[in-house]
Coordinates of C-alpha atoms and ligand atoms in Angstrom, one line a residue:
X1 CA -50.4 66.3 52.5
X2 CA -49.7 63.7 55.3
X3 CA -50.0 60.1 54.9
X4 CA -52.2 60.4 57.8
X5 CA -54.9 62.9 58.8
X6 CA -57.9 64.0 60.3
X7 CA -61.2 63.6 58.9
X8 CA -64.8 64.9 58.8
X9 CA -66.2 63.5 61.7
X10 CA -69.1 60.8 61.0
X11 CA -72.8 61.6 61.5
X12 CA -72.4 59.9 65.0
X13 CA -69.2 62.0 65.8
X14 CA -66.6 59.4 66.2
X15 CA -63.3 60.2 64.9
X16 CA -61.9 59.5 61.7
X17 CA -58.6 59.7 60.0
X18 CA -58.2 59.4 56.0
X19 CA -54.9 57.3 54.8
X20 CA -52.5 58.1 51.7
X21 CA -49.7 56.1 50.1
X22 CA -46.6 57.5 51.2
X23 CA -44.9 56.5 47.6
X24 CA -47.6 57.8 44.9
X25 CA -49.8 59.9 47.3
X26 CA -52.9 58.1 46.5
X27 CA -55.5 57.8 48.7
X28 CA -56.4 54.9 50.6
X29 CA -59.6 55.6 52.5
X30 CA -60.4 56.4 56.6
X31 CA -60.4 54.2 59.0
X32 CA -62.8 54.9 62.2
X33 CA -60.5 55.8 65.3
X34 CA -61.6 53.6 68.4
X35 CA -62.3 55.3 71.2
X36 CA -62.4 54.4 75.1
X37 CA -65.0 52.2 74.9
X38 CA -64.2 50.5 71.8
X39 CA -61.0 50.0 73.5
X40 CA -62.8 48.8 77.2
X41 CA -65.1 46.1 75.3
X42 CA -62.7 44.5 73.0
X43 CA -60.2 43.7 76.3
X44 CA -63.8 42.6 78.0
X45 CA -64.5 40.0 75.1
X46 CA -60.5 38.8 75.1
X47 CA -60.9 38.6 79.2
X48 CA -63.8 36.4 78.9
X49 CA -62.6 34.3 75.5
X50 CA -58.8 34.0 77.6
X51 CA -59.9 30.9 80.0
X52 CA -61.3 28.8 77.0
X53 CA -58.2 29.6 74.7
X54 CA -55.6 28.7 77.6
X55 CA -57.6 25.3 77.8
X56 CA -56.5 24.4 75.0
X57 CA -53.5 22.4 74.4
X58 CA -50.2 24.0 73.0
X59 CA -50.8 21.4 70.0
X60 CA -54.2 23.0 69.2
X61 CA -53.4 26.6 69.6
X62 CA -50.1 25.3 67.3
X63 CA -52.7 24.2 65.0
X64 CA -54.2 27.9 64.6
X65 CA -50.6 29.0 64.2
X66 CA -50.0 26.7 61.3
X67 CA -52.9 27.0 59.0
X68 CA -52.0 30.8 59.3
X69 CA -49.3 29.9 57.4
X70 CA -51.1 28.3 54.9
X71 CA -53.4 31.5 54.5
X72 CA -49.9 34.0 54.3
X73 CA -48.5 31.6 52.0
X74 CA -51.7 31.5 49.7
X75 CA -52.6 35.1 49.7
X76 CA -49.0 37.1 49.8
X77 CA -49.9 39.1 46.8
X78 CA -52.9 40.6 48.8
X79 CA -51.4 41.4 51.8
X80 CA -48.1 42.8 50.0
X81 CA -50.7 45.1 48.1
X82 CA -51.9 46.5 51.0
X83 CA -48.5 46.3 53.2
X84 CA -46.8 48.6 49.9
X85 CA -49.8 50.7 49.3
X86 CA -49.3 51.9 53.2
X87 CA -45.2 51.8 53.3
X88 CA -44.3 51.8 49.6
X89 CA -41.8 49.4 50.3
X90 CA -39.9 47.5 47.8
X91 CA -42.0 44.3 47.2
X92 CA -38.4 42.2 47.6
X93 CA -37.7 43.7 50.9
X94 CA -41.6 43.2 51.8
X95 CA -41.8 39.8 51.0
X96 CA -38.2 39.0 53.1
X97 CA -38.7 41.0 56.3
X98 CA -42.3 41.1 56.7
X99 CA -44.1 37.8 55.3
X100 CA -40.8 35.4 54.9
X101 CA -40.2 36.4 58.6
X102 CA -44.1 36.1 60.1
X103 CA -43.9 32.5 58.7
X104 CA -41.0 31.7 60.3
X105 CA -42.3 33.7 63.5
X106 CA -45.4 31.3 63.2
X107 CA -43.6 27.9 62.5
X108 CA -41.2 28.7 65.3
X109 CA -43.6 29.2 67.7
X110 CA -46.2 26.9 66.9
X111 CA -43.4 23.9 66.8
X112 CA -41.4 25.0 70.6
X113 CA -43.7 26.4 72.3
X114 CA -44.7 23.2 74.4
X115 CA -41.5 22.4 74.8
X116 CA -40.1 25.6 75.8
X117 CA -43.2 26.6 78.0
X118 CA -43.3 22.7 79.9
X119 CA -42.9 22.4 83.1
X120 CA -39.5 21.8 84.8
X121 CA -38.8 20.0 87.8
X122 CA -35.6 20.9 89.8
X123 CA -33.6 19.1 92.2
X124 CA -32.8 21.4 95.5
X125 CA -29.3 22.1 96.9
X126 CA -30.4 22.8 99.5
X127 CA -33.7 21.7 100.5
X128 CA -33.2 17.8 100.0
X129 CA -36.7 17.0 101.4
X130 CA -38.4 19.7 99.0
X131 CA -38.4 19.3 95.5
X132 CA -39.5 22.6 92.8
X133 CA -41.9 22.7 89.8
X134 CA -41.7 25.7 87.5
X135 CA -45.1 26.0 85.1
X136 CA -45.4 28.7 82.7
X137 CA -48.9 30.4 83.0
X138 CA -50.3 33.0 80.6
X139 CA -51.0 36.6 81.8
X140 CA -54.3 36.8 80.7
X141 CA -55.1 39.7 78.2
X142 CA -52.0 41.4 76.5
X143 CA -52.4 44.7 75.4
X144 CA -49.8 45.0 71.8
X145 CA -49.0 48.8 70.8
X146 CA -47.1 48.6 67.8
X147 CA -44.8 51.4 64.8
X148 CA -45.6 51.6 61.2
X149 CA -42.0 50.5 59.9
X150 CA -42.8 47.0 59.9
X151 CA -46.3 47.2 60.7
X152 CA -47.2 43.7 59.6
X153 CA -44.6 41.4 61.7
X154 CA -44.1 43.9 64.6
X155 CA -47.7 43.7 64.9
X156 CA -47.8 40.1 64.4
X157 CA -44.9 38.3 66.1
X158 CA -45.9 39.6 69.8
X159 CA -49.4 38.8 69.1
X160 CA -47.9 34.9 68.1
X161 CA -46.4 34.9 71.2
X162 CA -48.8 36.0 73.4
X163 CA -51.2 33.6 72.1
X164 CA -49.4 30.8 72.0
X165 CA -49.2 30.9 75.5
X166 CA -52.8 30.7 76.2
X167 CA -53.3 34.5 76.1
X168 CA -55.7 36.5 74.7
X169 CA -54.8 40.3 72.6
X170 CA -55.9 43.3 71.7
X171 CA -53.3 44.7 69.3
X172 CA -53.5 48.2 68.4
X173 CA -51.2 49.3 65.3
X174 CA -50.0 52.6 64.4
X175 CA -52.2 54.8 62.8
X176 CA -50.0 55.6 60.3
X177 CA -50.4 51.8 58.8
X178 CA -53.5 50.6 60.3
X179 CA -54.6 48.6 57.2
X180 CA -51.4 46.0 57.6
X181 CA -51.8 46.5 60.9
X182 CA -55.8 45.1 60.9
X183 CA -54.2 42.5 58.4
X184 CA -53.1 40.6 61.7
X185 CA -56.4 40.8 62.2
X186 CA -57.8 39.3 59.1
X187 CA -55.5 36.7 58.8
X188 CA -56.5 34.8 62.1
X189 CA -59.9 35.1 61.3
X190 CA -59.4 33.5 58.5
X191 CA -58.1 30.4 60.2
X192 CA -61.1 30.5 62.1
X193 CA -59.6 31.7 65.6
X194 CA -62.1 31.4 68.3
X195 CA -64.3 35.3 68.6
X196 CA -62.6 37.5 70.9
X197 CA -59.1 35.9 71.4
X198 CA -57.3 38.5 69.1
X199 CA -59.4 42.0 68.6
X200 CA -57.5 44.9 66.5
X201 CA -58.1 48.4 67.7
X202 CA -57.3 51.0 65.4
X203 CA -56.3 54.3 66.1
X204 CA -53.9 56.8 67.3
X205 CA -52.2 57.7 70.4
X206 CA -55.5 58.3 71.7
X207 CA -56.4 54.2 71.5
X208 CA -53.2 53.5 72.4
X209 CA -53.6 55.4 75.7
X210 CA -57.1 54.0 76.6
X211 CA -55.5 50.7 76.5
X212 CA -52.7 51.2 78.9
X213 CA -55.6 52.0 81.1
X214 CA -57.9 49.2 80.0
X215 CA -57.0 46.6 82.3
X216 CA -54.9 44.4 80.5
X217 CA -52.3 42.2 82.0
X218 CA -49.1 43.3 80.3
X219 CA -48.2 45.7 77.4
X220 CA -46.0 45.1 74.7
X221 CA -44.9 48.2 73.0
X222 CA -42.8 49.1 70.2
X223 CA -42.5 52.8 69.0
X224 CA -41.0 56.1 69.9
X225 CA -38.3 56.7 73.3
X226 CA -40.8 59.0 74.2
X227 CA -44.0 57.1 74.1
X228 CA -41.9 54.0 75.7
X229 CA -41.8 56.9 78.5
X230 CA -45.2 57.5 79.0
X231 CA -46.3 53.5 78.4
X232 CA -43.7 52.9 81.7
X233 CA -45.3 55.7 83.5
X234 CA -49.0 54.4 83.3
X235 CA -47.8 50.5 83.3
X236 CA -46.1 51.6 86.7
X237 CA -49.1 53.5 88.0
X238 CA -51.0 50.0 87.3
X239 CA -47.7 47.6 88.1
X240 CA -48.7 46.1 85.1
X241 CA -45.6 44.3 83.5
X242 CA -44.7 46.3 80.2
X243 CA -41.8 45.2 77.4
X244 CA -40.5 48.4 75.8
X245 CA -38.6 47.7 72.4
X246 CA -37.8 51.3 71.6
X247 CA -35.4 53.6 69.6
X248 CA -31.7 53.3 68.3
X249 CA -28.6 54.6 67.3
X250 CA -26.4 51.2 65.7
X251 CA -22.6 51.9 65.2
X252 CA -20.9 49.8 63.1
X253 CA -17.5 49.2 63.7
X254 CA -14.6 48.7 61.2
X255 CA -11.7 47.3 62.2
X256 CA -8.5 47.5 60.0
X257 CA -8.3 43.7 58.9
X258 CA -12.4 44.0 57.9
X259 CA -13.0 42.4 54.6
X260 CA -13.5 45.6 53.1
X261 CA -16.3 44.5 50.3
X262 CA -18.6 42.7 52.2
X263 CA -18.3 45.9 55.2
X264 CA -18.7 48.5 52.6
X265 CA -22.1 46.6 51.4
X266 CA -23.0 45.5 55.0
X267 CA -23.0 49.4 55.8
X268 CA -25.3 50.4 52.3
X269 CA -27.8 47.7 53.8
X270 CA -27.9 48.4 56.9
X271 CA -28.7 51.6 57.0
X272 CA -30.7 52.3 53.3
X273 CA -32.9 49.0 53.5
X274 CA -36.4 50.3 54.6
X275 CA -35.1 53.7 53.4
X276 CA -33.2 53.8 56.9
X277 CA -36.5 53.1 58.7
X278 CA -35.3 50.5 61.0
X279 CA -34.6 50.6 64.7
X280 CA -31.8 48.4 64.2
X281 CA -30.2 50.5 61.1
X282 CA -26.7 51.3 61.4
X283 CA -26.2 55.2 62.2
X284 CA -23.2 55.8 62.8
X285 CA -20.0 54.3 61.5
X286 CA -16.7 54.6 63.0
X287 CA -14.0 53.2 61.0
X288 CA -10.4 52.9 61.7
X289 CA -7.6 55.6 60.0
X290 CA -5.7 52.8 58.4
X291 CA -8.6 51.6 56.0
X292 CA -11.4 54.4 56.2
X293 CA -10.4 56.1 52.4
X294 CA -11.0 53.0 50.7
X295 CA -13.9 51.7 52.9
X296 CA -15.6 54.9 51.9
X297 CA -14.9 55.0 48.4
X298 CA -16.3 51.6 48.1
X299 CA -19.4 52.7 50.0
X300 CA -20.2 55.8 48.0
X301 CA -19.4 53.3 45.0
X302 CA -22.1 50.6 46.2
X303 CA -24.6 54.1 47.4
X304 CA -25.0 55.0 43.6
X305 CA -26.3 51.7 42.3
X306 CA -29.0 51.8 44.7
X307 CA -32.5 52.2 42.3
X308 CA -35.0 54.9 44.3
X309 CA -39.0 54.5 43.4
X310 CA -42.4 54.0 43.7
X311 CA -42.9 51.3 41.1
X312 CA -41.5 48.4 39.1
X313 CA -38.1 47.1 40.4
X314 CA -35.8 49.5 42.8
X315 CA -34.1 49.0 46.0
X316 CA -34.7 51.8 48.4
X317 CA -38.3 52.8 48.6
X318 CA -40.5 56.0 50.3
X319 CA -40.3 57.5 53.9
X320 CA -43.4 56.3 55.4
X321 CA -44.3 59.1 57.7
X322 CA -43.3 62.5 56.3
X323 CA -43.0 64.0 59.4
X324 CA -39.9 61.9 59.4
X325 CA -38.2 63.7 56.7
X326 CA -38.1 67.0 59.0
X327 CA -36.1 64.6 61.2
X328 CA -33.7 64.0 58.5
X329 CA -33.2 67.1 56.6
X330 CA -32.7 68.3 59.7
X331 CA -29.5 66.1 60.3
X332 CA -28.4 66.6 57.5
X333 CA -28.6 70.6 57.7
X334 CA -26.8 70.7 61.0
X335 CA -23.6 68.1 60.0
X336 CA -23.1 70.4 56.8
X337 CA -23.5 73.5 59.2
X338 CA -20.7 72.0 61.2
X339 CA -18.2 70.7 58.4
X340 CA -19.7 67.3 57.1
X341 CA -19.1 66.8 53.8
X342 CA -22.0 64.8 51.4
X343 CA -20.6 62.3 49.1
X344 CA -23.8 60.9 47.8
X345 CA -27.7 62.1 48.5
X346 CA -28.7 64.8 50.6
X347 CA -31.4 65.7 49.8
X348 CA -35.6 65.4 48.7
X349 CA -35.6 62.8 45.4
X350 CA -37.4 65.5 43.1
X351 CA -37.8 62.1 40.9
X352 CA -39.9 60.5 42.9
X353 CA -44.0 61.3 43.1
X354 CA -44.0 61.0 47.4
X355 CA -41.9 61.0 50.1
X356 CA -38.4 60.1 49.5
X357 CA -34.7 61.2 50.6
X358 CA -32.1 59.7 48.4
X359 CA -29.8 57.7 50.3
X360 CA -26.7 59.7 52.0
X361 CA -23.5 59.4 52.7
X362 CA -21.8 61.5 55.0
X363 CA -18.1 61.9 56.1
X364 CA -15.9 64.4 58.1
X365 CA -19.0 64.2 61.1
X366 CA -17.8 65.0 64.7
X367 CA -19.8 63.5 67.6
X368 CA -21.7 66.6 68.4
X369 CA -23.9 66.4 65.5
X370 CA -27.0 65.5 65.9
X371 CA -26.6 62.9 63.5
X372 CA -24.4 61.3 65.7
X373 CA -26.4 61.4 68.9
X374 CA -30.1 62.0 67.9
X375 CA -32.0 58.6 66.1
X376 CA -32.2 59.9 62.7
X377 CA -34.8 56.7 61.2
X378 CA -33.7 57.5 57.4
X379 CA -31.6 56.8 54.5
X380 CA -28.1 58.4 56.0
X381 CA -24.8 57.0 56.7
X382 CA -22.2 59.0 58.6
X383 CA -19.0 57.6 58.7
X384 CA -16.2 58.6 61.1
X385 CA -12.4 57.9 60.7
X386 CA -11.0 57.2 64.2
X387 CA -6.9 56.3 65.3
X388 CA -8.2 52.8 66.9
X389 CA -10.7 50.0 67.8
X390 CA -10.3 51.4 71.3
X391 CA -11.7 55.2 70.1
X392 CA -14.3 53.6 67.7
X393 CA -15.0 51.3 71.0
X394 CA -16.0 54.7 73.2
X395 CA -17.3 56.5 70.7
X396 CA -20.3 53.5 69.9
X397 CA -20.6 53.5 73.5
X398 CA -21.3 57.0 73.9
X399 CA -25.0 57.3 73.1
X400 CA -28.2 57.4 75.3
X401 CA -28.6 54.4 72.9
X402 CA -28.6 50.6 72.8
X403 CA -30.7 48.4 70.8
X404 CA -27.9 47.0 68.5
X405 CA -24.4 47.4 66.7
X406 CA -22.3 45.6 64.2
X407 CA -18.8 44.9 64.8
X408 CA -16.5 44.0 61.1
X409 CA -13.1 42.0 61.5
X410 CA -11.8 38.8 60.0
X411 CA -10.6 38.0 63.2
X412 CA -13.8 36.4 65.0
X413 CA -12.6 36.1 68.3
X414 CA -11.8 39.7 68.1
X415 CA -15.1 40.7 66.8
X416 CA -16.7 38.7 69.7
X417 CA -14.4 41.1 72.1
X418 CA -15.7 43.9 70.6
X419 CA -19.4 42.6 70.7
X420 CA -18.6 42.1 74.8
X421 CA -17.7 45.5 75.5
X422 CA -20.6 47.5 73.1
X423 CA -23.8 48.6 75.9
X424 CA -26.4 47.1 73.8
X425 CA -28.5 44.6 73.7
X426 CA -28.0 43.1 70.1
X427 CA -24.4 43.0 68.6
X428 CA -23.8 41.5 64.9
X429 CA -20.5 40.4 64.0
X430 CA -19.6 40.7 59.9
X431 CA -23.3 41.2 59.4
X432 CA -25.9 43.8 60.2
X433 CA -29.6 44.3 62.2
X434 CA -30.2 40.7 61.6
X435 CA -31.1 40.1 65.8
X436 CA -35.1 40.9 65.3
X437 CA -35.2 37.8 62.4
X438 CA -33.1 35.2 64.4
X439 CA -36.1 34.1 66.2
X440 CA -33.9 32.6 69.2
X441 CA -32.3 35.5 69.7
X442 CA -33.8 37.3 72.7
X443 CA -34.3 40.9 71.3
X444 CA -34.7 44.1 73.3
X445 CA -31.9 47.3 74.1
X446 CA -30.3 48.5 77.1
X447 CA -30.0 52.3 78.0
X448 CA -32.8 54.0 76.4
X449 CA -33.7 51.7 74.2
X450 CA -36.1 49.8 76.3
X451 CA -36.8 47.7 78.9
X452 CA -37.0 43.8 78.5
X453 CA -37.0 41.2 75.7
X454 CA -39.1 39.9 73.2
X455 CA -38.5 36.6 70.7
X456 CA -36.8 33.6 71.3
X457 CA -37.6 31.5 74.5
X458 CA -36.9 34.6 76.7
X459 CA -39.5 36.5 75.4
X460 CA -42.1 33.9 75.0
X461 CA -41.5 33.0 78.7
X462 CA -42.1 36.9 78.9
X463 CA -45.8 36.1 78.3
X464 CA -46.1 34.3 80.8
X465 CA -46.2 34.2 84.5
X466 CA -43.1 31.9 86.2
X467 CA -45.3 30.8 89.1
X468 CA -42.6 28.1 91.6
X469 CA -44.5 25.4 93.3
X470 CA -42.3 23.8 96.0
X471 CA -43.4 20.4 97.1
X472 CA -42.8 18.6 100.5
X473 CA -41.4 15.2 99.2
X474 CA -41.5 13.5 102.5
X475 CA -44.1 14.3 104.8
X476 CA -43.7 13.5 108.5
X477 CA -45.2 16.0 111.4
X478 CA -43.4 18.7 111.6
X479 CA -40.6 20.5 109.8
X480 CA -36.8 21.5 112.1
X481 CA -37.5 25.2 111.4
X482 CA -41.2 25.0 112.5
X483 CA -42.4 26.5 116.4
X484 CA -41.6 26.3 119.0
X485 CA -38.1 28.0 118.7
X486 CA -35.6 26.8 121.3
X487 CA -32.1 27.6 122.7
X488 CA -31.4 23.8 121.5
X489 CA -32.8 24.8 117.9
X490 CA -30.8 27.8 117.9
X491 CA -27.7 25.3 118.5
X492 CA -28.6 22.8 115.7
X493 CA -29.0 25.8 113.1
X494 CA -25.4 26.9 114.1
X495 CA -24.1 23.6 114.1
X496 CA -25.9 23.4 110.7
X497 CA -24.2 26.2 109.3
X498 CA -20.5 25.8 110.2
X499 CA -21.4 22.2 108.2
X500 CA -22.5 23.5 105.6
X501 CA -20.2 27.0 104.8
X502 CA -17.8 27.1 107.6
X503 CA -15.7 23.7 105.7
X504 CA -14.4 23.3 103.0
X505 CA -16.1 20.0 102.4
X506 CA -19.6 21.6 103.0
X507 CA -19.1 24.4 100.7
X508 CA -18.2 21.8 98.3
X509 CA -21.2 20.0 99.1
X510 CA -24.0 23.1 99.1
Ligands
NAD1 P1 -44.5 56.1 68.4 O1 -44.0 56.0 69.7 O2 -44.9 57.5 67.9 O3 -45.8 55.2 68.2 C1 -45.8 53.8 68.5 C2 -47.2 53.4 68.8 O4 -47.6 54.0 70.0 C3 -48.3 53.8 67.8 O5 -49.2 52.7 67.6 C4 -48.9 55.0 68.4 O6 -50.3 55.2 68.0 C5 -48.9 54.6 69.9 N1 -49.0 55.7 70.8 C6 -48.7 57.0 70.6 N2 -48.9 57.7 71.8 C7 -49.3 56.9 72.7 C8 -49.7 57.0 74.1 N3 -49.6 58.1 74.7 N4 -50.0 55.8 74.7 C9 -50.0 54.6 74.1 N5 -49.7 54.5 72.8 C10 -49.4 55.6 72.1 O7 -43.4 55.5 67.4 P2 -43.5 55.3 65.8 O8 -43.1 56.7 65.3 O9 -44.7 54.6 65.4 O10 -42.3 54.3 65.6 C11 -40.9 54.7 65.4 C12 -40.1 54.4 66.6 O11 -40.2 53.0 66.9 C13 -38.6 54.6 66.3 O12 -38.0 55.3 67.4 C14 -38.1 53.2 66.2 O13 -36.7 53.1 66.5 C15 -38.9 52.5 67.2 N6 -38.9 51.0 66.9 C16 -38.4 50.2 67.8 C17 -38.3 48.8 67.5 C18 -37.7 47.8 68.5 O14 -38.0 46.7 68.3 N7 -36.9 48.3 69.4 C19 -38.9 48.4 66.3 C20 -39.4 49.3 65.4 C21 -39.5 50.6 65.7

C-alpha cells in the first residue's frame, strides 16, 4: 500500500488519488487531481485579484498576515491533526518546525516587509547631476510548487512572501500531503483574504507541470534535483524567473577540540529529526582520527534512547513516502556490501504499524558508497574517521551537493574558516540545519542544490521586480554626451577621463 494512489475515476472522469497515514496506514480519503484547466483559471482569478491586492498598503496586507497568526495560534491542535495524520510526525517536532516556525515566518514578514521593500534613494559617483531610485515591485502571479517533508511551512512561507509583496499565488503542494498542504489554504480564508489572491491546486506532477506553463510570473519550487531540472527547463523556455531550493547531502565536520557531547547529540538530531527527511539533514560525517572512537560511542549511545512510533510520546516518527524507504534500504545494502559496519538500526522497525527505518548508525563507509554521494532523505548517519580538518575539508566538498553543512570546534574563528571554504550555501557552526528557521538568513544551495534564495530580505526582494528609476536632477537643454558628436567632444571626454582614472586624485575621487 502507498500513502498515495490512484483512484476510481469520478463519474465525470477527472482524476483522483486516495491518501493513507504513513504511520498507522489509515485512510484518509481522495482528493480530486486538478487538471489543466483547473490550473489555467485559478492563475486567471490571481491575475485579475493581483492589481487590487498590490494597492494595498504593506500595513494592510501585514494586517492579513497577522490575524493569521491569531487563527494558527487558536486552532494548532486541528491543523497538527491533520499535518500528523499525513506525515506521522512527532507532535513536538510538528509544533517546533512547522507551526512555531510559520508564526514566526508571518510576524517577520508582516513587521519588515515595508521597510525592507521601501524605496531607496542613492547618491551617484558618478553621475552628480542624476540621482537613482530603487522601488520594489511585485511580479504579479507566483506560481509555488512545493515537497511533502514539511508540507505546511514550505508551502506556507513562500506563499507569505510572495504576498506580502503585493503578489498574488497559486500554490500547488505535493500530492503526497495535499491536506496540510490545502491547510495554507484554509487558514487565509479564514482571515478573510480577498477571493482569488491565494488559490491551492492539488495534485501531482501533472498540476505541477500545467502550472510552469500557465503563465505565471515566477515559480518557486522546492522538491526533487530532478524535478528542479525539468522546472528550469520550462521556466527557461518561458524566461520566467524560477528559485530552485532542491536536494542535499550536509557533512558535518568534527574537528579534534569539538565539545564532544553537544557534537555527538548535534549529529543524532540532525540527521534522525523528521526521521532524516530533511534537505538540510546531516549525511555524512567526517570526523577527525584523534577523537572519532569516542565521538562515535557517544553517538551510538545517544541513537538508542531515541523512542520510534506512531502514537503517544517518541522522538523519531514514520517515513512519509514509502517509496523512500527503497532509497534507504538501498544505502544501507550497498555500504554493508562494501565493508560498513551498522552500530545501531538498519533496518524496517517490525514494531511499528507503517512506514519506519529505525535510526542508523554507520561507520567504516568509504566515499564511493552511495551513502556518501547519493541524498539518502532518511534516518542514517555515516560517519567517517579522517587524518585532518584539511581531508574532512575535501571530502565535504566533494559532492554534486550544496545546500548546507555543519562545522563542530570550540575554536570559533576556526569554525568560521571552515564555514568559508565548504561550497554550500548554508554552513552551521556548533549547531545543525538551523539556516531554513533563521528567517534573515538568505536560504538556498549552490551546485546542484538549486538556484537562488529564498527567506530573509534576499528572498523577499526575490518577489519582486528591482526596477532603477534614474532622475535628471538639474534640467537645462541638453546633456555633454547628447548629438551632435564632435572632434572637440571627443577631446573633453579624453580630458574627462585622464581626470577622473589617469590620477591618483581622481581615482580617489570616482
Ligand atoms: P519532487 O521533486 O518529487 O516533488 C516536488 C513537487 O514537485 C511536488 O509538488 C510534485 O508534485 C511536483 N512535481 C513533480 N513533477 C513535476 C513536474 N514535472 N513539473 C512541476 N512540478 C512537478 O520532490 P519531493 O519528493 O516532493 O521532495 C523531496 C525533495 O525535496 C528532496 O530532494 C529534498 O531534499 C528536497 N527539498 C529541498 C528543500 C530545500 O529547501 N532546498 C526543502 C525540502 C525538500
Amino acid at each position: 500500500m502507498a500513502v498515495v494512489e490512484r483512484a476510481e475515476a469520478g463519474p465525470d472522469g477527472r482524476r483522483r488519488l486516495r491518501l493513507a497515514n504513513p504511520a498507522t496506514l489509515a485512510p484518509l480519503g481522495e482528493i480530486e487531481v486538478a487538471d489543466a484547466a483547473d490550473v489555467r483559471a485559478a492563475v486567471e482569478q490571481a491575475r485579475k485579484a493581483q492589481p487590487d491586492w498590490a494597492a494595498l498598503s504593506f500595513d494592510e496586507r501585514g494586517r492579513y498576515l497577522e490575524r493569521a497568526i491569531r487563527v494558527l495560534i487558536e486552532r494548532q491542535d486541528e491543523f497538527l491533526d491533520t499535518l500528523l495524520s499525513e506525515t506521522g510526525k512527532p507532535r513536538a517536532e510538528a509544533l517546533a518546525t512547522e507551526i512555531l516556525t510559520a508564526c514566526d515566518a508571518l510576524q517577520f514578514y508582516a513587521k519588515r516587509a515595508k521597510r525592507i521593500l521601501a524605496d531607496r534613494t542613492l547618491p551617484l559617483h558618478l553621475m552628480k547631476t542624476k540621482k537613482l531610485r530603487i522601488v520594489y515591485r511585485p511580479m504579479g502571479v507566483v506560481g509555488i510548487i512545493t515537497p511533502w517533508n514539511f508540507p505546511f511551512i514550505l508551502s506556507l512561507n513562500p506563499t507569505v512572501q510572495a504576498l506580502i509583496a503585493g503578489n498574488a499565488v497559486v500554490l500547488k503542494p505535493s500530492e503526497v500531503t495535499p491536506l496540510s498542504g490545502r491547510l495554507v489554504g484554509e487558514l487565509f480564508a479564514a482571515v478573510g483574504l480577498p477571493e482569488g489572491v491565494l488559490s491551492v491546486v492539488l495534485g501531482d506532477g501533472e498540476t505541477g507541470a500545467a502550472l510552469l506553463e500557465s503563465g505565471v510570473d515566477k515559480i518557486a519550487f522546492t522538491g526533487s534535483v530532478a524535478t528542479g531540472r525539468k522546472v528550469a527547463e520550462t521556466c527557461g523556455r518561458h524566461l520566467i524567473p524560477c528559485t530552485l531550493e532542491l536536494g542535499g547531502k550536509d557533512p558535518m565536520i568534527v574537528c579534534a577540540d569539538a565539545d564532544l557531547d553537544r557534537a555527538a547529540r548535534g549529529a543524532v538530531y540532525g540527521a534522525f529529526s523528521n526521521s532524516g527527511q530533511v534537505c538540510t539533514s546531516t549525511e555524512r560525517v567526517y570526523v577527525v582520527d584523534e577523537v572519532a572512537d569516542e565521538f562515535t560511542r557517544k553517538v551510538v549511545q545517544e541513537t538508542s534512547r531515541l523512542r520510534q512510533g506512531a502514537e503517544g510520546e517518541f522522538d523519531v516518527g514514520a517515513i512519509i513516502r514509502p517509496q523512500q524507504l527503497d532509497v534507504i534500504e538501498d544505502h544501507v545494502r550497498d555500504a554493508v556490501a562494501r565493508g560498513a559496519r551498522v552500530m545501531a538500526g538498519g533496518r524496517r522497525n517490525p514494531e511499528c504499524p507503517g512506514y519506519f527505518f529505525e535510526p542508523t548508525v554507520l561507520t567504516d563507509v568509504t566515499h564511493d558508497m552511495r551513502v556518501m554521494q547519493d541524498e539518502t532523505f532518511g534516518p542514517i548517519l555515516p560517519i567517517m574517521r579522517v587524518r585532518s580538518e584539511e581531508e574532512a575539508l575535501a571530502l565535504a566538498n566533494d559532492t554534486r551537493y550544496g545546500l548546507n553543512a555543519n562545522v563542530w570546534t570550540r575554536n570559533k574563528r576556526r569554525g568560521t574558516q571552515l564555514a568559508r571554504q565548504i561550497d554550500s550555501g548554508c554552513v552551521v557552526v556548533n549547531d545543525c540545519m538551523l539556516t531554513y528557521g533563521v528567517t534573515e538568513s538568505p536560504f538556498g544551495g549552490v551546485k546542484e542544490s538549486g538556484i537562488g534564495r529564498v527567506n530573509g530580505e534576499l528572498g523577499l526582494k526575490g518577489f519582486c521586480h528591482t526596477r532603477s528609476i534614474v532622475i535628471d536632477r538639474l534640467g537645462g537643454k541638453s546633456e555633454p554626451i547628447w548629438f551632435p558628436y564632435t572632434a572637440r567632444k571627443i577631446k573633453g571626454l579624453q580630458r574627462a577621463m585622464r581626470a577622473l582614472w589617469g590620477t591618483s586624485l581622481g581615482r580617489w575621487l570616482s
